[in-house]
Coordinates of C-alpha atoms in Angstrom, one line a residue:
X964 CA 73.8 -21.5 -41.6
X965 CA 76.3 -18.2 -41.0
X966 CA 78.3 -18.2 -38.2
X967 CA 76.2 -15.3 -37.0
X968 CA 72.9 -17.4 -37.6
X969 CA 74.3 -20.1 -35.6
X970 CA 75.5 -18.1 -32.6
X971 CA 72.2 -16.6 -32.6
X972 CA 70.5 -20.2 -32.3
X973 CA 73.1 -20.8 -29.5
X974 CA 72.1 -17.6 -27.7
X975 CA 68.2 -18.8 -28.0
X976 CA 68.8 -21.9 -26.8
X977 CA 70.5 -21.5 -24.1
X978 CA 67.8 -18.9 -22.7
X979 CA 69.4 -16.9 -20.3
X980 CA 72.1 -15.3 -22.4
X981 CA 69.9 -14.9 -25.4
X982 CA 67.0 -13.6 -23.0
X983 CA 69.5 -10.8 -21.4
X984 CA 70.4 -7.8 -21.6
X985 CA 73.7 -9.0 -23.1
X986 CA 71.6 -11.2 -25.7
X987 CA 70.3 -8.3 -26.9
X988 CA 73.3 -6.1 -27.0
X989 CA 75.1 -9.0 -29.3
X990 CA 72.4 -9.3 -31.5
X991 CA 72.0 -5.5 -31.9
X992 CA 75.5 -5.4 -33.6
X993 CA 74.4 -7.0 -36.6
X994 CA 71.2 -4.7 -37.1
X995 CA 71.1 -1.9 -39.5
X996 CA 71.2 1.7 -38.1
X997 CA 68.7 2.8 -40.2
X998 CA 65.9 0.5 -39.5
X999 CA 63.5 1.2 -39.0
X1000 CA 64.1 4.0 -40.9
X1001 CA 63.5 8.0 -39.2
X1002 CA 60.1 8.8 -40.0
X1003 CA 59.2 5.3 -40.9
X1004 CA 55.1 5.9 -39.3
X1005 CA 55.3 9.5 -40.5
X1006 CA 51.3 9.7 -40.9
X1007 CA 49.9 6.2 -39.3
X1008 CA 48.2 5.8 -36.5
X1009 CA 49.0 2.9 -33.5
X1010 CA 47.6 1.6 -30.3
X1011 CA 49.3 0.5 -27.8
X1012 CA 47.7 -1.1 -24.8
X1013 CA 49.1 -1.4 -21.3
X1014 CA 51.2 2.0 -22.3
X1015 CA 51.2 3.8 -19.0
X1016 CA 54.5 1.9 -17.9
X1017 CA 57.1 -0.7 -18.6
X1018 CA 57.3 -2.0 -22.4
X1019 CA 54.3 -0.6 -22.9
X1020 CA 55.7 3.2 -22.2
X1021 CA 58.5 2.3 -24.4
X1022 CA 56.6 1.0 -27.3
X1023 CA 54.9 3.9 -27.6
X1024 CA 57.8 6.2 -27.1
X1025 CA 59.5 4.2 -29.8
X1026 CA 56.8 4.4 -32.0
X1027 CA 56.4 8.1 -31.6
X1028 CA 59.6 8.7 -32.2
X1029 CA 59.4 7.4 -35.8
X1030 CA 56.3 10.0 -36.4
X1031 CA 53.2 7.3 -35.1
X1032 CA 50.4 9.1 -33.4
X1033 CA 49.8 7.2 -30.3
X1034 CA 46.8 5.9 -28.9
X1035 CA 48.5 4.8 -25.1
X1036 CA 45.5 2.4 -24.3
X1037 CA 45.4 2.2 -20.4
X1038 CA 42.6 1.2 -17.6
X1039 CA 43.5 3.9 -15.2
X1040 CA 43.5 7.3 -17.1
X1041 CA 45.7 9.0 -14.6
X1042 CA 48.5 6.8 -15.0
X1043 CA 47.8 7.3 -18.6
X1044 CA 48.6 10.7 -18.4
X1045 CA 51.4 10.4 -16.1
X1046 CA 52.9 8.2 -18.7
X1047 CA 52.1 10.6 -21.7
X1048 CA 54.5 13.3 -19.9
X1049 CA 56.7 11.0 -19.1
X1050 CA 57.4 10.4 -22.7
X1051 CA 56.7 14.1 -23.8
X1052 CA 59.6 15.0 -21.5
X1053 CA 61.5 13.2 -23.8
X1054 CA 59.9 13.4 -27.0
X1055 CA 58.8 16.9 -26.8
X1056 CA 56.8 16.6 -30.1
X1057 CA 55.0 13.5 -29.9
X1058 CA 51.7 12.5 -30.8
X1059 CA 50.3 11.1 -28.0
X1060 CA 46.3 10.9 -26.8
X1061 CA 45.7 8.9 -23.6
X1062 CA 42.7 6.2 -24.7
X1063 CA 40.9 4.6 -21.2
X1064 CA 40.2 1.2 -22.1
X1065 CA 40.0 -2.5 -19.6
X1066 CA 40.7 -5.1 -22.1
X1067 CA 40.6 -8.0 -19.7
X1068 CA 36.6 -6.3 -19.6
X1069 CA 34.9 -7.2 -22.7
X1070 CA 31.9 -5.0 -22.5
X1071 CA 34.5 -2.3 -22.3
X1072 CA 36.5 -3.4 -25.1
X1073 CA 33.2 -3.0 -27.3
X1074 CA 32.2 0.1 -26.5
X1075 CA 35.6 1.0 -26.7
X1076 CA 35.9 -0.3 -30.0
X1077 CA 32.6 1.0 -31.5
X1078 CA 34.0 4.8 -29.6
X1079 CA 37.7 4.3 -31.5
X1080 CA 35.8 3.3 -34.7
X1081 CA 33.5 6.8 -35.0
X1082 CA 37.0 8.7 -34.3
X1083 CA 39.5 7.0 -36.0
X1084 CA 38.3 5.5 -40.0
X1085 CA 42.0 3.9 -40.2
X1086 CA 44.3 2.6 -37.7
X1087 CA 47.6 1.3 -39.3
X1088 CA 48.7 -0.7 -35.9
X1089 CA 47.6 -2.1 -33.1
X1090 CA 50.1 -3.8 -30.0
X1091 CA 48.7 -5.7 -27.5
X1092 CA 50.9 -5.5 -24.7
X1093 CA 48.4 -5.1 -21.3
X1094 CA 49.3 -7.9 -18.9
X1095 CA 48.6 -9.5 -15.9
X1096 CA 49.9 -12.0 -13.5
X1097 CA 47.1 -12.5 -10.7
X1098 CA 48.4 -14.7 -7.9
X1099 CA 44.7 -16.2 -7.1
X1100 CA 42.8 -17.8 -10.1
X1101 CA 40.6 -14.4 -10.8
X1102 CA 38.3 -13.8 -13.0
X1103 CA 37.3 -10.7 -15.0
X1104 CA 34.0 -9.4 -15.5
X1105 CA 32.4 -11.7 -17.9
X1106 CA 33.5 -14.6 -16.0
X1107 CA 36.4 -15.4 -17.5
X1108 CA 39.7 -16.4 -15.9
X1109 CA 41.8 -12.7 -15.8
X1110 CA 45.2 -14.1 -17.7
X1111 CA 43.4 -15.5 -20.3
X1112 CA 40.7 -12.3 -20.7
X1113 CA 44.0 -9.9 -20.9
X1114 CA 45.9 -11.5 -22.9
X1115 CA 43.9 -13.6 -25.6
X1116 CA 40.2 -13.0 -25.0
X1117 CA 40.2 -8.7 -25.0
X1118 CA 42.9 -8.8 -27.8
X1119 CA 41.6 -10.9 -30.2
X1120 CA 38.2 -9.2 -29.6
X1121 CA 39.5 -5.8 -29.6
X1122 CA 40.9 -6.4 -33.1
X1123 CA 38.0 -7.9 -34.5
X1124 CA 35.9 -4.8 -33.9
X1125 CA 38.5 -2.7 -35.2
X1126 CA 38.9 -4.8 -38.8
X1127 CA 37.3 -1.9 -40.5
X1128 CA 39.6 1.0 -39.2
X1129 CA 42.8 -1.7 -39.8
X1130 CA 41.8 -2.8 -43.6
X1131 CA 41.5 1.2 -44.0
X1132 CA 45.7 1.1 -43.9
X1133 CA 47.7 0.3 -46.5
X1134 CA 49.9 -1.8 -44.0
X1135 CA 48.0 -2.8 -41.3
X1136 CA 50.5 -4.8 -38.8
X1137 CA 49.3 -6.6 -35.1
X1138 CA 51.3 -7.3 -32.4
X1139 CA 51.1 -9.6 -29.8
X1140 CA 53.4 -9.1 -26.7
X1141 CA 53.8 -13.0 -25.5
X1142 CA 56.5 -14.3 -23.0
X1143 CA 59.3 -16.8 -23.1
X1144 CA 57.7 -18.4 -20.7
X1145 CA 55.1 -20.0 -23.0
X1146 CA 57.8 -22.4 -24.1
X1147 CA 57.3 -24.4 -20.7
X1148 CA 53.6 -24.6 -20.9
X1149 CA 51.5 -27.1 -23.2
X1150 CA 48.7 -25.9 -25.0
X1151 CA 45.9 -26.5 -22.5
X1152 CA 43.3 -27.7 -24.6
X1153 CA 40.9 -29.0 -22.0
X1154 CA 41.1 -26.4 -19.7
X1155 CA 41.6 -22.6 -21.4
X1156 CA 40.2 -21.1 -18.2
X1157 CA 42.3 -22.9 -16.0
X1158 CA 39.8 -24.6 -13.7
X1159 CA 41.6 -27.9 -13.0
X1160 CA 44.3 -28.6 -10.4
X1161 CA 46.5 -26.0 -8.2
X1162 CA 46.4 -22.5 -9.6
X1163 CA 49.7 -20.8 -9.9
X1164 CA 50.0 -17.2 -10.8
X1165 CA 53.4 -18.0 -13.4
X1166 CA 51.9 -20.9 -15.2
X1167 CA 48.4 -19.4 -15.3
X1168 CA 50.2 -16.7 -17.5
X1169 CA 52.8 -18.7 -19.3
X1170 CA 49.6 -20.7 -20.2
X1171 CA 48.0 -18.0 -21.6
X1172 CA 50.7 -17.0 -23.6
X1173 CA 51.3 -20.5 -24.8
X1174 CA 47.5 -20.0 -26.2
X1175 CA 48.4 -16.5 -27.6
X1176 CA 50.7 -17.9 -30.1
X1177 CA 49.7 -20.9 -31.0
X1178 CA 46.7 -18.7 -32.0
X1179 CA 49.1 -16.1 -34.0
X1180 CA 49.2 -19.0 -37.4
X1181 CA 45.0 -19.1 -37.3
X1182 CA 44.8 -15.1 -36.6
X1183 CA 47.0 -14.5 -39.6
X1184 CA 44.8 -16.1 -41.9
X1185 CA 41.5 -15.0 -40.3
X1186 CA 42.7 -11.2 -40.9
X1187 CA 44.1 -11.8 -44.0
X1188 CA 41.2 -10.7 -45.9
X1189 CA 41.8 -7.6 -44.5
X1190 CA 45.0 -7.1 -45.3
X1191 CA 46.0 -7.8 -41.4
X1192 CA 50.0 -8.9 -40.7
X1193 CA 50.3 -10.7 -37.4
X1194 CA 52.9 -11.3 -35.5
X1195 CA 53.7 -12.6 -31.8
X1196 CA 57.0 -11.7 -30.1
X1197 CA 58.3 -11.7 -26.8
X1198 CA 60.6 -9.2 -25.0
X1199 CA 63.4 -11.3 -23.4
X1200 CA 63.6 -10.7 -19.8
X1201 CA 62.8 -7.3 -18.5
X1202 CA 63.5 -4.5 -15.5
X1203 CA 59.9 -3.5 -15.3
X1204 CA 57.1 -2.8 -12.6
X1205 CA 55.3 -5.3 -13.8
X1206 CA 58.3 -8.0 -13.4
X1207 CA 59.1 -6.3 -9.6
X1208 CA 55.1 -6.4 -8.6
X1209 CA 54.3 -10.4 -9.9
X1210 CA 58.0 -12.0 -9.4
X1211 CA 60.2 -10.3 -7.4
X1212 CA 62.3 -13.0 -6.4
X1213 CA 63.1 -13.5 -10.1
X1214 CA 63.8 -10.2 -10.7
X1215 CA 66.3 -9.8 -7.5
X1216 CA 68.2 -13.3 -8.7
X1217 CA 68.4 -12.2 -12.2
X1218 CA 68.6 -7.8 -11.8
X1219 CA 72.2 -8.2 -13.5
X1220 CA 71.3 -9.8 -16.3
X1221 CA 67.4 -8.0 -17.1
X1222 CA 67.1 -5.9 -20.0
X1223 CA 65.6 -2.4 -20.5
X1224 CA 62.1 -1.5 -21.1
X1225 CA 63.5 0.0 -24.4
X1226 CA 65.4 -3.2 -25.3
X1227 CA 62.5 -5.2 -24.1
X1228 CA 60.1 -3.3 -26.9
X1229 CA 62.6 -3.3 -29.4
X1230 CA 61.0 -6.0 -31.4
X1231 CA 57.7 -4.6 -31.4
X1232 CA 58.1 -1.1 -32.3
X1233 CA 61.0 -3.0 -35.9
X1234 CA 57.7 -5.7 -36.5
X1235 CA 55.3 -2.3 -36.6
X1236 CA 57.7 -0.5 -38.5
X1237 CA 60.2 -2.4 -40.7
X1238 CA 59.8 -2.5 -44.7
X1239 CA 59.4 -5.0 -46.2
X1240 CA 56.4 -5.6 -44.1
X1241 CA 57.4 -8.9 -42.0
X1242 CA 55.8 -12.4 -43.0
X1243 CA 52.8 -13.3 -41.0
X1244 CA 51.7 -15.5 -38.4
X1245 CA 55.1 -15.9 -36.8
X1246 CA 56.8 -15.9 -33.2
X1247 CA 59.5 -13.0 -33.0
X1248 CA 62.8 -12.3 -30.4
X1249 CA 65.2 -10.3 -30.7
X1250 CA 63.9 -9.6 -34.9
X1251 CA 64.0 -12.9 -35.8
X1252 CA 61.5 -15.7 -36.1
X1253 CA 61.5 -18.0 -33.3
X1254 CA 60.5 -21.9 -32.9
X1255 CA 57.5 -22.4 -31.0
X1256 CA 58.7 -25.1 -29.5
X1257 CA 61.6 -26.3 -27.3
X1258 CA 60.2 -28.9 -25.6
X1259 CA 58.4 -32.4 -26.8
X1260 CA 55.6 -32.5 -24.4
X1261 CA 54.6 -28.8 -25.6
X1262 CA 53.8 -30.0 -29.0
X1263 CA 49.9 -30.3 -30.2
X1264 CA 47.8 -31.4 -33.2
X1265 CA 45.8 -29.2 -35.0
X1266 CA 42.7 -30.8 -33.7
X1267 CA 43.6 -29.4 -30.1
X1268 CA 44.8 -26.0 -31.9
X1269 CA 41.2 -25.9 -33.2
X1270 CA 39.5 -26.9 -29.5
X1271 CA 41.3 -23.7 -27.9
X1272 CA 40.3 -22.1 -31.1
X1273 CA 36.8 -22.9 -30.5
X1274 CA 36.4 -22.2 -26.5
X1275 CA 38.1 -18.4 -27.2
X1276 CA 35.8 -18.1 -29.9
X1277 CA 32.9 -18.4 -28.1
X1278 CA 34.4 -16.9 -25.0
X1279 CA 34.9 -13.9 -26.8
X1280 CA 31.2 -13.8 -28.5
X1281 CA 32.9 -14.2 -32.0
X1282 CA 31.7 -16.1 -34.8
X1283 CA 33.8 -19.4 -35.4

């Protein structure tokens, strides 16, 4: 291992100086300025969901900038828009169309699907980045606890209707937007929906997260017919609205330390446009592979991996 590989392990481990703002501006040193190179999505197309603010904004600012046309996938269309001139006022000449879409809704997310499908024949990248953190156990409209509809449920739906429009790029690349705080959760194999015990807001989404990518490995080869590169990342610790609204004691210990929305979606927007095209079915920080794993109790077999597997599955209405 370098000496630069090995302070970057330090910085990981340690989790809040490799989670910071200062994490990422020592990491950043070592990264070519030229990637991803300018112009790198000259000609593809993205979505990015849960764009009208935070990393979501920033993703598809980012992505825009290197020549994407944007599909900023939000519930509320007016924030939408707000967002899209947000970034215009910036990027002047982006390619930007505001897309209304409640992925936490799965009724929605097909229609929404079948709607993006008619318009669109190829989509070269789709980043699931909508979130919630619901301080009662909620549940969405199909019955399903909310952080587990947002962030595994309505994403892994949402791509399996789009298959046809991703296989249609010569690169198609998904990205899921998870959370260091998966690493303190186990894989809840008997309870995905989070029925059991006292419900807490944090753990219901660090839970959900944990789900997300230990699902990332079984995604990667489920797409892989179609070409599909998967990848789950998460952003550090980030300034955003969403940090302020769900955990605002956090955020006022910790202010100093947070990172940008931009640094925060800095992964993301290098995993959708980096060449070589990443490996698949990993966990990303900071452009780097992560372990999934910090903690002994957090480790599963691949008979639980396949039990989650199973109650998403049939959560979402997919075939196993």
């Amino acid at each position: 291992m370098t000496a630069a590989a090995a302070f970057d392990a330090v910085l990981d481990r340690t989790v809040a100086p490799g989670y910071s703002r200062f994490g990422f501006a020592a990491r950043r040193r070592c990264w070519p300025d030229d990637d991803p190179a300018p112009g790198a999505l000259l000609g593809r197309t993205a979505l990015v969901t849960g764009a009208n603010s935070g990393i979501g904004k920033a993703i598809a600012a980012g992505l825009a900038e290197l020549g994407a046309t944007v599909l900023m996938t939000v519930r509320d269309r007016e924030r939408g828009e707000a967002a899209r001139r947000d970034v215009l006022a910036q990027l002047p000449d982006a390619d930007l169309v505001v897309e209304q879409c409640d992925v936490a809704d799965l009724a929605a997310v097909r229609r929404f699907a079948d709607s993006l499908i008619d318009r669109h024949v190829r989509l070269d990248l789709a980043i699931h980045n909508a979130g919630v953190l619901p301080a009662q156990r909620t549940e969405g409209p199909d019955g399903h606890e909310l952080s587990l509809t947002t962030h595994v449920l309505g994403p892994i739906l949402l791509t399996e209707l789009l298959l046809p429009a991703l296989a249609a790029s010569p690169d198609p690349r998904v990205v899921l937007m998870s959370s260091g705080g998966m690493y303190a959760q186990p894989l809840p194999d008997g309870d995905v929906e989070y029925r059991s015990g006292e419900y807490r807001g944090a753990a219901a989404y660090a839970r959900s997260k944990r789900i997300q990518v230990a699902l990332t490995p079984l995604l990667a080869q489920r797409w892989a017919s179609s070409g599909v590169t998967v990848a789950a990342m998460h952003p550090g610790w980030a300034d955003t609205p969403g940090l302020a609204d769900a955990l605002p004691g956090f955020r006022r210990l910790t202010r100093p330390l947070l990172r940008t929305a931009e640094q925060a979606a800095d992964t993301a927007v290098w995993l959708s446009a980096t060449a070589p095209t990443p490996p698949s079915g990993l966990f990303w920080h900071d452009r780097r592979p992560r372990p999934t794993h910090y903690r002994p109790g957090t480790r599963y077999d691949d008979a639980a991996l396949h039990r989650v597997w199973r109650q998403c599955a049939v959560a979402a209405g997919l075939a196993r």
